[in-house]
Short mmCIF file of C-alpha atoms in Angstrom, two decimals:
data_model
loop_
_atom_site.label_atom_id
_atom_site.label_comp_id
_atom_site.label_asym_id
_atom_site.label_seq_id
_atom_site.Cartn_x
_atom_site.Cartn_y
_atom_site.Cartn_z
CA MET A 1050 -39.39 -10.36 -20.67
CA ALA A 1051 -35.87 -11.33 -21.70
CA ARG A 1052 -32.62 -10.85 -19.83
CA THR A 1053 -29.29 -10.50 -21.58
CA SER A 1054 -26.17 -12.28 -20.36
CA ARG A 1055 -22.46 -11.70 -20.52
CA ARG A 1056 -20.38 -13.27 -23.29
CA VAL A 1057 -16.59 -13.26 -23.66
CA LYS A 1058 -15.21 -14.76 -26.87
CA VAL A 1059 -16.73 -14.81 -30.36
CA GLY A 1060 -15.90 -17.29 -33.09
CA GLY A 1061 -17.17 -19.34 -36.00
CA VAL A 1062 -19.11 -18.65 -39.18
CA ILE A 1063 -22.66 -17.33 -39.47
CA ARG A 1064 -25.01 -16.11 -42.20
CA PRO A 1065 -27.59 -13.38 -41.58
CA PRO A 1066 -31.18 -13.60 -42.87
CA GLY A 1067 -32.09 -12.28 -46.31
CA ASP A 1068 -32.24 -8.55 -46.96
CA LYS A 1069 -35.57 -7.14 -45.79
CA SER A 1070 -35.62 -4.18 -48.18
CA ILE A 1071 -34.82 -6.31 -51.22
CA THR A 1072 -37.31 -9.02 -50.20
CA HIS A 1073 -40.17 -6.50 -50.14
CA ARG A 1074 -39.21 -5.13 -53.56
CA ALA A 1075 -38.64 -8.55 -55.10
CA LEU A 1076 -42.07 -9.75 -53.96
CA ILE A 1077 -43.89 -6.64 -55.21
CA VAL A 1078 -42.19 -6.43 -58.61
CA SER A 1079 -42.56 -10.19 -59.14
CA ALA A 1080 -46.27 -9.99 -58.32
CA LEU A 1081 -46.65 -7.19 -60.88
CA THR A 1082 -45.24 -9.28 -63.71
CA HIS A 1083 -47.27 -11.80 -65.69
CA SER A 1084 -44.64 -14.47 -65.22
CA SER A 1085 -43.20 -16.91 -62.71
CA VAL A 1086 -40.36 -15.83 -60.44
CA SER A 1087 -38.23 -17.89 -58.08
CA ILE A 1088 -36.80 -15.91 -55.15
CA THR A 1089 -33.94 -17.58 -53.25
CA GLY A 1090 -32.75 -16.26 -49.90
CA SER A 1091 -35.81 -14.15 -49.15
CA LEU A 1092 -36.36 -12.98 -45.60
CA ASP A 1093 -38.88 -15.06 -43.68
CA SER A 1094 -40.07 -12.44 -41.20
CA ALA A 1095 -43.28 -10.78 -40.03
CA ASP A 1096 -42.82 -7.79 -42.35
CA ALA A 1097 -42.04 -9.91 -45.43
CA ARG A 1098 -44.98 -12.20 -44.75
CA ARG A 1099 -47.23 -9.15 -44.47
CA THR A 1100 -46.20 -7.98 -47.94
CA ALA A 1101 -46.95 -11.46 -49.29
CA VAL A 1102 -50.41 -11.47 -47.67
CA VAL A 1103 -51.26 -8.10 -49.21
CA LEU A 1104 -50.10 -9.22 -52.66
CA ARG A 1105 -52.19 -12.40 -52.43
CA GLN A 1106 -55.25 -10.23 -51.73
CA LEU A 1107 -54.57 -8.51 -55.07
CA GLY A 1108 -54.43 -11.78 -57.01
CA ALA A 1109 -50.79 -12.88 -56.98
CA GLU A 1110 -49.91 -16.48 -56.16
CA ILE A 1111 -47.08 -16.65 -53.63
CA ASP A 1112 -45.88 -19.84 -52.01
CA SER A 1113 -45.64 -20.05 -48.25
CA PHE A 1114 -42.29 -19.17 -46.73
CA GLU A 1115 -40.28 -22.22 -45.73
CA ARG A 1116 -36.73 -22.05 -44.40
CA GLY A 1117 -34.17 -23.11 -46.98
CA ARG A 1118 -36.61 -23.11 -49.91
CA ALA A 1119 -37.04 -20.59 -52.71
CA VAL A 1120 -40.30 -18.65 -52.75
CA GLN A 1121 -42.26 -19.03 -55.99
CA VAL A 1122 -44.27 -16.02 -57.16
CA ARG A 1123 -46.74 -16.18 -60.05
CA GLY A 1124 -47.76 -12.67 -60.97
CA ARG A 1125 -50.90 -11.66 -62.80
CA GLN A 1126 -53.14 -8.66 -63.44
CA TRP A 1127 -54.08 -7.17 -60.07
CA THR A 1128 -57.75 -6.95 -59.15
CA ALA A 1129 -59.60 -4.89 -56.55
CA PRO A 1130 -59.23 -6.45 -53.09
CA SER A 1131 -62.36 -7.61 -51.34
CA SER A 1132 -61.12 -6.39 -47.95
CA THR A 1133 -58.74 -3.88 -46.39
CA LEU A 1134 -55.04 -4.42 -47.06
CA ASP A 1135 -53.47 -4.77 -43.61
CA CYS A 1136 -49.77 -3.81 -43.70
CA GLY A 1137 -49.19 -4.74 -40.05
CA ASN A 1138 -46.12 -2.99 -38.68
CA SER A 1139 -44.41 -2.65 -42.06
CA GLY A 1140 -43.91 0.89 -43.30
CA THR A 1141 -42.13 -0.47 -46.37
CA THR A 1142 -45.16 -2.55 -47.28
CA ALA A 1143 -47.51 0.41 -46.87
CA ARG A 1144 -45.50 3.01 -48.76
CA LEU A 1145 -44.34 0.79 -51.61
CA MET A 1146 -47.80 -0.69 -52.09
CA LEU A 1147 -49.29 2.80 -52.36
CA GLY A 1148 -46.93 3.44 -55.26
CA ALA A 1149 -47.68 0.13 -56.95
CA LEU A 1150 -51.45 0.62 -56.54
CA ALA A 1151 -51.37 4.14 -58.00
CA GLY A 1152 -51.26 2.79 -61.54
CA HIS A 1153 -54.23 0.41 -61.08
CA ASP A 1154 -57.77 1.48 -61.89
CA PHE A 1155 -59.53 0.30 -58.73
CA ARG A 1156 -59.98 1.40 -55.14
CA ALA A 1157 -58.13 -0.11 -52.20
CA ARG A 1158 -57.86 0.69 -48.51
CA LEU A 1159 -54.62 0.21 -46.58
CA THR A 1160 -54.18 0.14 -42.83
CA GLY A 1161 -51.70 -1.11 -40.25
CA ASP A 1162 -51.17 -1.68 -36.58
CA SER A 1163 -51.25 1.15 -34.03
CA SER A 1164 -47.57 1.94 -34.59
CA LEU A 1165 -47.85 2.11 -38.37
CA ARG A 1166 -51.02 4.21 -38.21
CA ARG A 1167 -48.98 6.90 -36.43
CA ARG A 1168 -46.25 7.05 -39.06
CA PRO A 1169 -46.24 9.88 -41.65
CA MET A 1170 -47.62 9.03 -45.10
CA LEU A 1171 -47.98 12.46 -46.73
CA ARG A 1172 -44.40 12.23 -47.96
CA VAL A 1173 -45.64 9.41 -50.23
CA THR A 1174 -49.26 10.33 -50.89
CA GLU A 1175 -48.54 13.92 -51.97
CA PRO A 1176 -46.38 13.01 -55.00
CA LEU A 1177 -48.73 10.14 -55.91
CA ALA A 1178 -51.70 12.53 -55.81
CA ALA A 1179 -49.74 14.95 -58.00
CA MET A 1180 -49.40 12.10 -60.52
CA GLY A 1181 -53.19 11.68 -60.61
CA ALA A 1182 -54.02 9.08 -57.98
CA SER A 1183 -57.03 9.88 -55.78
CA ILE A 1184 -56.02 9.49 -52.13
CA SER A 1185 -57.87 10.13 -48.88
CA ASP A 1186 -57.05 9.35 -45.27
CA ARG A 1187 -58.72 9.89 -41.93
CA ASP A 1188 -56.09 11.92 -40.12
CA GLY A 1189 -54.42 14.00 -42.81
CA ASP A 1190 -51.08 12.19 -42.51
CA GLY A 1191 -51.68 8.61 -41.51
CA MET A 1192 -53.51 5.38 -42.09
CA PRO A 1193 -56.06 4.05 -42.95
CA ILE A 1194 -55.64 5.37 -46.51
CA ASP A 1195 -57.98 4.91 -49.47
CA ILE A 1196 -56.36 5.03 -52.91
CA GLN A 1197 -58.05 5.04 -56.30
CA GLY A 1198 -55.46 4.51 -58.97
CA GLY A 1199 -55.71 4.79 -62.71
CA LYS A 1200 -54.28 6.89 -65.51
CA LEU A 1201 -51.25 8.75 -64.21
CA ARG A 1202 -49.18 11.64 -65.48
CA SER A 1203 -45.43 12.06 -65.46
CA ILE A 1204 -43.74 13.81 -62.55
CA SER A 1205 -40.40 15.34 -61.69
CA TYR A 1206 -40.38 15.33 -57.92
CA GLU A 1207 -37.86 17.02 -55.65
CA SER A 1208 -38.18 15.14 -52.38
CA PRO A 1209 -37.66 17.16 -49.19
CA VAL A 1210 -36.29 14.04 -47.46
CA ALA A 1211 -33.84 11.37 -48.54
CA SER A 1212 -36.15 8.35 -48.38
CA ALA A 1213 -35.86 5.12 -50.31
CA GLN A 1214 -39.52 4.42 -49.57
CA VAL A 1215 -40.67 7.71 -51.11
CA LYS A 1216 -38.42 7.24 -54.11
CA SER A 1217 -39.50 3.63 -54.59
CA ALA A 1218 -43.20 4.48 -54.34
CA ILE A 1219 -42.84 7.03 -57.16
CA LEU A 1220 -40.79 4.62 -59.27
CA LEU A 1221 -43.39 1.87 -58.81
CA ALA A 1222 -46.13 4.32 -59.75
CA GLY A 1223 -44.21 5.22 -62.89
CA LEU A 1224 -43.78 1.55 -63.71
CA THR A 1225 -47.42 0.53 -63.18
CA GLY A 1226 -48.76 3.74 -64.73
CA GLY A 1227 -46.42 3.50 -67.71
CA VAL A 1228 -45.22 7.11 -67.37
CA PRO A 1229 -41.73 8.62 -66.99
CA VAL A 1230 -40.82 9.82 -63.50
CA THR A 1231 -37.88 11.68 -62.03
CA VAL A 1232 -36.99 11.79 -58.33
CA ILE A 1233 -34.42 14.23 -56.96
CA GLU A 1234 -33.23 13.69 -53.38
CA PRO A 1235 -31.23 15.99 -51.10
CA VAL A 1236 -28.92 13.05 -50.32
CA ARG A 1237 -28.81 9.70 -52.05
CA SER A 1238 -30.89 7.08 -50.23
CA ARG A 1239 -30.61 3.30 -50.56
CA ASP A 1240 -30.98 2.23 -54.17
CA HIS A 1241 -32.35 -1.32 -54.13
CA THR A 1242 -35.31 -0.43 -56.36
CA GLU A 1243 -33.07 1.14 -58.99
CA ARG A 1244 -30.76 -1.89 -58.98
CA LEU A 1245 -33.68 -4.33 -59.28
CA PHE A 1246 -35.22 -2.33 -62.14
CA LYS A 1247 -31.88 -2.24 -63.93
CA PHE A 1248 -31.38 -5.98 -63.38
CA LEU A 1249 -34.76 -6.60 -65.05
CA GLY A 1250 -33.84 -4.40 -68.02
CA PHE A 1251 -35.98 -1.35 -67.28
CA ASP A 1252 -34.84 2.01 -68.64
CA ILE A 1253 -33.69 3.62 -65.40
CA ARG A 1254 -30.84 6.08 -65.04
CA VAL A 1255 -29.08 7.45 -61.99
CA GLU A 1256 -27.06 10.66 -61.94
CA GLY A 1257 -25.92 11.67 -58.48
CA THR A 1258 -29.07 12.11 -56.38
CA THR A 1259 -31.38 12.13 -59.43
CA VAL A 1260 -33.17 8.99 -60.63
CA ARG A 1261 -35.12 8.82 -63.91
CA LEU A 1262 -37.41 6.00 -65.03
CA HIS A 1263 -38.44 6.27 -68.66
CA GLY A 1264 -41.77 4.46 -68.34
CA ALA A 1265 -42.36 0.74 -68.60
CA THR A 1266 -40.37 -1.46 -70.96
CA GLU A 1267 -41.97 -2.51 -74.24
CA ASN A 1268 -42.91 -6.01 -73.06
CA TRP A 1269 -43.90 -5.04 -69.50
CA PRO A 1270 -45.49 -6.77 -67.64
CA GLN A 1271 -45.25 -9.84 -69.93
CA ILE A 1272 -41.54 -10.30 -69.22
CA ALA A 1273 -39.84 -13.68 -69.20
CA SER A 1274 -39.73 -15.70 -66.03
CA PHE A 1275 -36.62 -15.03 -63.97
CA ASP A 1276 -34.79 -16.01 -60.78
CA LEU A 1277 -33.59 -13.73 -57.99
CA THR A 1278 -31.09 -14.45 -55.24
CA ILE A 1279 -31.24 -12.12 -52.24
CA PRO A 1280 -28.09 -11.45 -50.19
CA GLY A 1281 -27.95 -11.26 -46.41
CA ASP A 1282 -29.36 -8.11 -44.86
CA PRO A 1283 -26.60 -5.67 -43.80
CA SER A 1284 -28.88 -4.20 -41.12
CA SER A 1285 -29.30 -7.66 -39.57
CA ALA A 1286 -25.61 -8.43 -40.02
CA ALA A 1287 -24.85 -5.19 -38.17
CA PHE A 1288 -26.01 -6.75 -34.88
CA LEU A 1289 -23.64 -9.66 -35.41
CA VAL A 1290 -20.84 -7.23 -36.25
CA GLY A 1291 -21.60 -5.20 -33.14
CA ALA A 1292 -21.57 -8.23 -30.84
CA ALA A 1293 -18.24 -9.39 -32.30
CA VAL A 1294 -16.65 -5.96 -31.90
CA LEU A 1295 -17.77 -5.69 -28.26
CA ALA A 1296 -16.52 -9.15 -27.31
CA GLU A 1297 -13.34 -9.39 -25.26
CA HIS A 1298 -11.68 -11.80 -27.69
CA GLY A 1299 -12.07 -13.57 -31.02
CA GLU A 1300 -13.12 -13.09 -34.60
CA LEU A 1301 -16.29 -13.89 -36.54
CA LEU A 1302 -16.91 -14.58 -40.23
CA ILE A 1303 -20.32 -13.35 -41.45
CA GLU A 1304 -21.14 -14.82 -44.85
CA CYS A 1305 -23.01 -13.42 -47.86
CA VAL A 1306 -23.75 -9.89 -46.65
CA GLY A 1307 -25.05 -7.21 -49.00
CA VAL A 1308 -22.51 -4.38 -49.19
CA ASN A 1309 -24.51 -1.96 -51.32
CA PRO A 1310 -22.73 1.40 -50.78
CA THR A 1311 -26.05 3.06 -49.88
CA ARG A 1312 -26.31 0.62 -46.96
CA THR A 1313 -22.75 0.38 -45.62
CA GLY A 1314 -22.48 3.68 -43.77
CA PHE A 1315 -22.59 1.63 -40.58
CA LEU A 1316 -19.38 -0.17 -41.50
CA ALA A 1317 -17.63 3.05 -42.48
CA VAL A 1318 -18.50 4.65 -39.13
CA LEU A 1319 -17.49 1.56 -37.15
CA GLN A 1320 -14.12 1.43 -38.89
CA ARG A 1321 -13.66 5.12 -38.09
CA MET A 1322 -14.33 4.22 -34.45
CA GLY A 1323 -11.54 1.63 -34.60
CA ALA A 1324 -13.43 -1.57 -35.44
CA GLN A 1325 -11.63 -4.18 -37.52
CA VAL A 1326 -13.98 -5.30 -40.30
CA GLU A 1327 -12.64 -6.73 -43.56
CA GLN A 1328 -14.69 -7.43 -46.71
CA LEU A 1329 -13.74 -10.72 -48.39
CA ASN A 1330 -14.86 -12.59 -51.51
CA LEU A 1331 -16.56 -9.61 -53.21
CA ARG A 1332 -19.17 -10.68 -55.76
CA GLU A 1333 -22.61 -9.74 -57.16
CA MET A 1334 -26.15 -11.08 -56.78
CA ALA A 1335 -28.98 -9.72 -58.95
CA GLY A 1336 -27.21 -6.40 -59.33
CA GLU A 1337 -26.29 -6.13 -55.64
CA PRO A 1338 -22.67 -6.23 -54.36
CA VAL A 1339 -22.06 -8.96 -51.78
CA ALA A 1340 -19.13 -9.88 -49.51
CA ASP A 1341 -18.18 -11.95 -46.50
CA LEU A 1342 -17.26 -9.90 -43.43
CA MET A 1343 -14.41 -10.84 -41.11
CA VAL A 1344 -14.89 -9.05 -37.79
CA LYS A 1345 -12.42 -8.95 -34.90
CA SER A 1346 -13.12 -7.75 -31.36
CA HIS A 1347 -11.56 -4.35 -30.76
CA PRO A 1348 -12.02 -1.29 -28.50
CA LEU A 1349 -13.95 1.64 -29.98
CA THR A 1350 -13.44 5.41 -29.90
CA GLY A 1351 -16.21 8.00 -30.21
CA THR A 1352 -16.79 9.88 -33.46
CA GLU A 1353 -19.08 12.39 -35.17
CA ILE A 1354 -21.67 11.10 -37.64
CA VAL A 1355 -22.70 13.93 -39.95
CA ALA A 1356 -26.07 14.53 -41.62
CA ASP A 1357 -25.02 13.29 -45.07
CA GLU A 1358 -24.12 9.90 -43.60
CA ILE A 1359 -27.49 9.30 -41.93
CA PRO A 1360 -29.47 7.91 -44.93
CA SER A 1361 -26.92 5.11 -45.38
CA LEU A 1362 -27.16 3.99 -41.74
CA ILE A 1363 -30.58 5.16 -40.52
CA ASP A 1364 -31.61 1.66 -39.39
CA GLU A 1365 -28.32 1.07 -37.58
CA ILE A 1366 -28.42 4.20 -35.39
CA PRO A 1367 -29.91 2.35 -32.37
CA LEU A 1368 -27.06 -0.17 -32.56
CA LEU A 1369 -24.40 2.50 -33.15
CA ALA A 1370 -25.72 4.38 -30.13
CA ALA A 1371 -25.46 1.21 -28.05
CA LEU A 1372 -21.90 0.64 -29.25
CA ALA A 1373 -21.07 4.29 -28.58
CA ALA A 1374 -22.07 3.71 -24.95
CA ARG A 1375 -19.03 1.38 -24.69
CA ALA A 1376 -16.63 3.54 -26.76
CA HIS A 1377 -13.95 5.83 -25.39
CA GLY A 1378 -15.16 9.42 -25.54
CA GLU A 1379 -18.19 11.10 -27.09
CA THR A 1380 -20.18 10.15 -30.19
CA THR A 1381 -22.47 12.69 -31.85
CA PHE A 1382 -25.21 11.79 -34.34
CA ARG A 1383 -26.18 14.86 -36.40
CA SER A 1384 -29.67 15.51 -37.79
CA VAL A 1385 -31.40 12.33 -36.62
CA GLY A 1386 -34.89 13.76 -36.06
CA GLU A 1387 -36.24 11.19 -38.53
CA LEU A 1388 -35.85 8.63 -35.74
CA ARG A 1389 -38.90 10.13 -34.06
CA VAL A 1390 -41.19 8.67 -36.77
CA LYS A 1391 -39.87 5.12 -37.06
CA GLU A 1392 -41.56 2.05 -35.54
CA SER A 1393 -41.27 3.95 -32.28
CA ASP A 1394 -39.86 7.31 -31.22
CA ARG A 1395 -36.41 5.81 -31.45
CA LEU A 1396 -34.64 9.04 -30.63
CA ALA A 1397 -36.37 9.36 -27.26
CA LEU A 1398 -36.20 5.66 -26.43
CA ILE A 1399 -32.49 5.33 -27.25
CA THR A 1400 -31.76 8.22 -24.91
CA GLU A 1401 -34.09 7.14 -22.10
CA ASN A 1402 -32.97 3.51 -22.20
CA LEU A 1403 -29.25 4.32 -22.19
CA ARG A 1404 -29.82 6.50 -19.15
CA ALA A 1405 -31.94 3.80 -17.49
CA ILE A 1406 -29.03 1.33 -17.58
CA GLY A 1407 -26.40 3.80 -16.40
CA GLY A 1408 -25.23 5.27 -19.69
CA THR A 1409 -24.95 8.93 -20.67
CA ALA A 1410 -27.04 10.20 -23.59
CA GLU A 1411 -28.67 13.51 -24.49
CA ILE A 1412 -30.84 14.94 -27.26
CA GLN A 1413 -29.64 18.33 -28.45
CA GLY A 1414 -32.20 19.65 -30.94
CA GLU A 1415 -32.04 17.19 -33.84
CA ASP A 1416 -28.76 15.67 -32.64
CA LEU A 1417 -28.04 12.75 -30.32
CA VAL A 1418 -24.94 12.72 -28.12
CA VAL A 1419 -23.74 9.53 -26.38
CA VAL A 1420 -20.78 9.46 -23.98
CA GLY A 1421 -19.06 6.12 -23.62
CA SER A 1422 -18.12 4.38 -20.39
CA ARG A 1423 -16.58 1.11 -19.25
CA GLN A 1424 -18.87 0.95 -16.22
CA PRO A 1425 -21.26 -2.04 -16.04
CA LEU A 1426 -24.64 -1.34 -17.63
CA ARG A 1427 -27.57 -2.64 -15.63
CA GLY A 1428 -31.30 -2.14 -15.63
CA ARG A 1429 -34.49 -2.56 -17.62
CA VAL A 1430 -35.08 -1.12 -21.08
CA GLU A 1431 -38.42 -0.42 -22.76
CA THR A 1432 -38.29 -1.48 -26.40
CA ALA A 1433 -41.87 -0.42 -27.26
CA GLY A 1434 -42.09 -3.43 -29.58
CA ASP A 1435 -39.37 -1.97 -31.82
CA HIS A 1436 -37.23 -4.75 -33.29
CA ARG A 1437 -34.10 -2.64 -33.72
CA LEU A 1438 -34.18 -1.39 -30.15
CA THR A 1439 -34.69 -4.93 -28.87
CA MET A 1440 -31.70 -6.30 -30.76
CA SER A 1441 -29.45 -3.29 -30.08
CA PHE A 1442 -29.83 -3.54 -26.31
CA ALA A 1443 -29.51 -7.31 -26.44
CA VAL A 1444 -26.10 -6.85 -28.10
CA LEU A 1445 -25.14 -4.25 -25.50
CA GLY A 1446 -26.11 -6.70 -22.78
CA THR A 1447 -23.42 -9.17 -23.84
CA THR A 1448 -20.65 -6.89 -22.49
CA PRO A 1449 -18.79 -7.78 -19.26
CA ALA A 1450 -20.68 -7.30 -16.00
CA SER A 1451 -23.77 -5.98 -17.81
CA ASP A 1452 -27.24 -7.07 -16.74
CA ILE A 1453 -29.90 -5.66 -19.08
CA GLU A 1454 -33.53 -6.72 -18.96
CA LEU A 1455 -35.58 -6.28 -22.15
CA SER A 1456 -39.28 -5.45 -21.88
CA GLU A 1457 -39.91 -7.97 -24.65
CA SER A 1458 -38.00 -10.00 -27.22
CA GLU A 1459 -40.67 -11.06 -29.73
CA SER A 1460 -40.31 -7.94 -31.89
CA ALA A 1461 -36.97 -9.20 -33.23
CA GLY A 1462 -39.05 -11.46 -35.48
CA VAL A 1463 -40.06 -8.44 -37.57
CA SER A 1464 -36.69 -8.52 -39.33
CA TYR A 1465 -34.56 -11.28 -37.75
CA PRO A 1466 -36.66 -14.26 -36.59
CA ASN A 1467 -33.70 -16.29 -35.21
CA PHE A 1468 -31.78 -13.39 -33.74
CA PHE A 1469 -31.45 -14.63 -30.17
CA SER A 1470 -30.38 -18.15 -31.12
CA ASP A 1471 -27.86 -16.69 -33.59
CA LEU A 1472 -26.57 -14.31 -30.93
CA ASP A 1473 -25.95 -17.28 -28.63
CA ARG A 1474 -24.13 -19.12 -31.43
CA LEU A 1475 -21.56 -16.34 -31.83
CA PHE A 1476 -19.91 -17.00 -28.50
CA THR A 1477 -17.61 -19.91 -27.83
CA ASP A 1478 -17.63 -19.47 -24.05
CA ALA A 1479 -19.64 -17.59 -21.43
#
């Protein structure tokens, strides 16, 4: 178990780990090419390593992850794996790999840990089956899943949910199957796959919430070797931002953070709540906008987060809820039922844990309501091995007079291996 401790003043300069979403996509697309790719700034975490393991089982050569060194990927024609592809706890690995495998004429089985096996997969397997892939699973909507890929047909798919994983799976199927695909979402989800495809010269077009891929490029997959640089993960940076905002004094510079507009809903909401966050040194890396963030400690005020904002901040809701517990007034999160099918039932656990430490939170249908307080927060929280819950309550535990005990701390390594040491580094006094 881990116990949080009070911090007072933030300061200094820090850089978050590489973007998890982009790392997954960069590894998969690089492994699909018949070329050599150098990936700088990739995330060295449990989820990213799991994607690399799965790709090696399919024939790709991927160097081991070493801090400070670029990862070299040598792609080649994929071959049938000799054993089950274990995606661990990574839903991104599972769903994107299903899409990439759909265009390959062999059978593969994918599974995951107990948490991943409970997560819904029909949202991905249904459109892939409509394209011609043969898919079977044991429970009707979960893993293990057997997929037999091969010759695919084009699809125009209207997704019932705004999901970058669903969209990316279909785009990868279109790429590997060499067929045009169209995905229409109710609200635009994060667009890292589209940006990577465009960076590599693929014929992909975006109009509002509609994305069209016009099949593979003429020289795919024999494209020239290329280099990719991955910016810092905004979802990881969010915890640093949150800790700086909650501090009593100081300011923090967070370097090289991805500020893709489909990922910065968190910053927009925080600024609406009164946080002082400035974007400096705007630039671009591999088609992704990047900036340095200057964050100053500042009191927060409650707000309403509407349904259309949720896709751009879905991973940051646990942290926003924690911050809302220290804001003045009430914060309402609309239409957040999707949190029930993340690494844990985040909706229930956010609510139960805030109550357990003396906060006020309530689920109202698909909405979450958190009422802020300046009272000390004390008690034990159950993270259920969910990395975002672990880090969110650790940040909340840095506030004055708080004493929060975490049920575990190891899960932070799923997305932010050095989170706790970095959190300590933010503060100049205790």
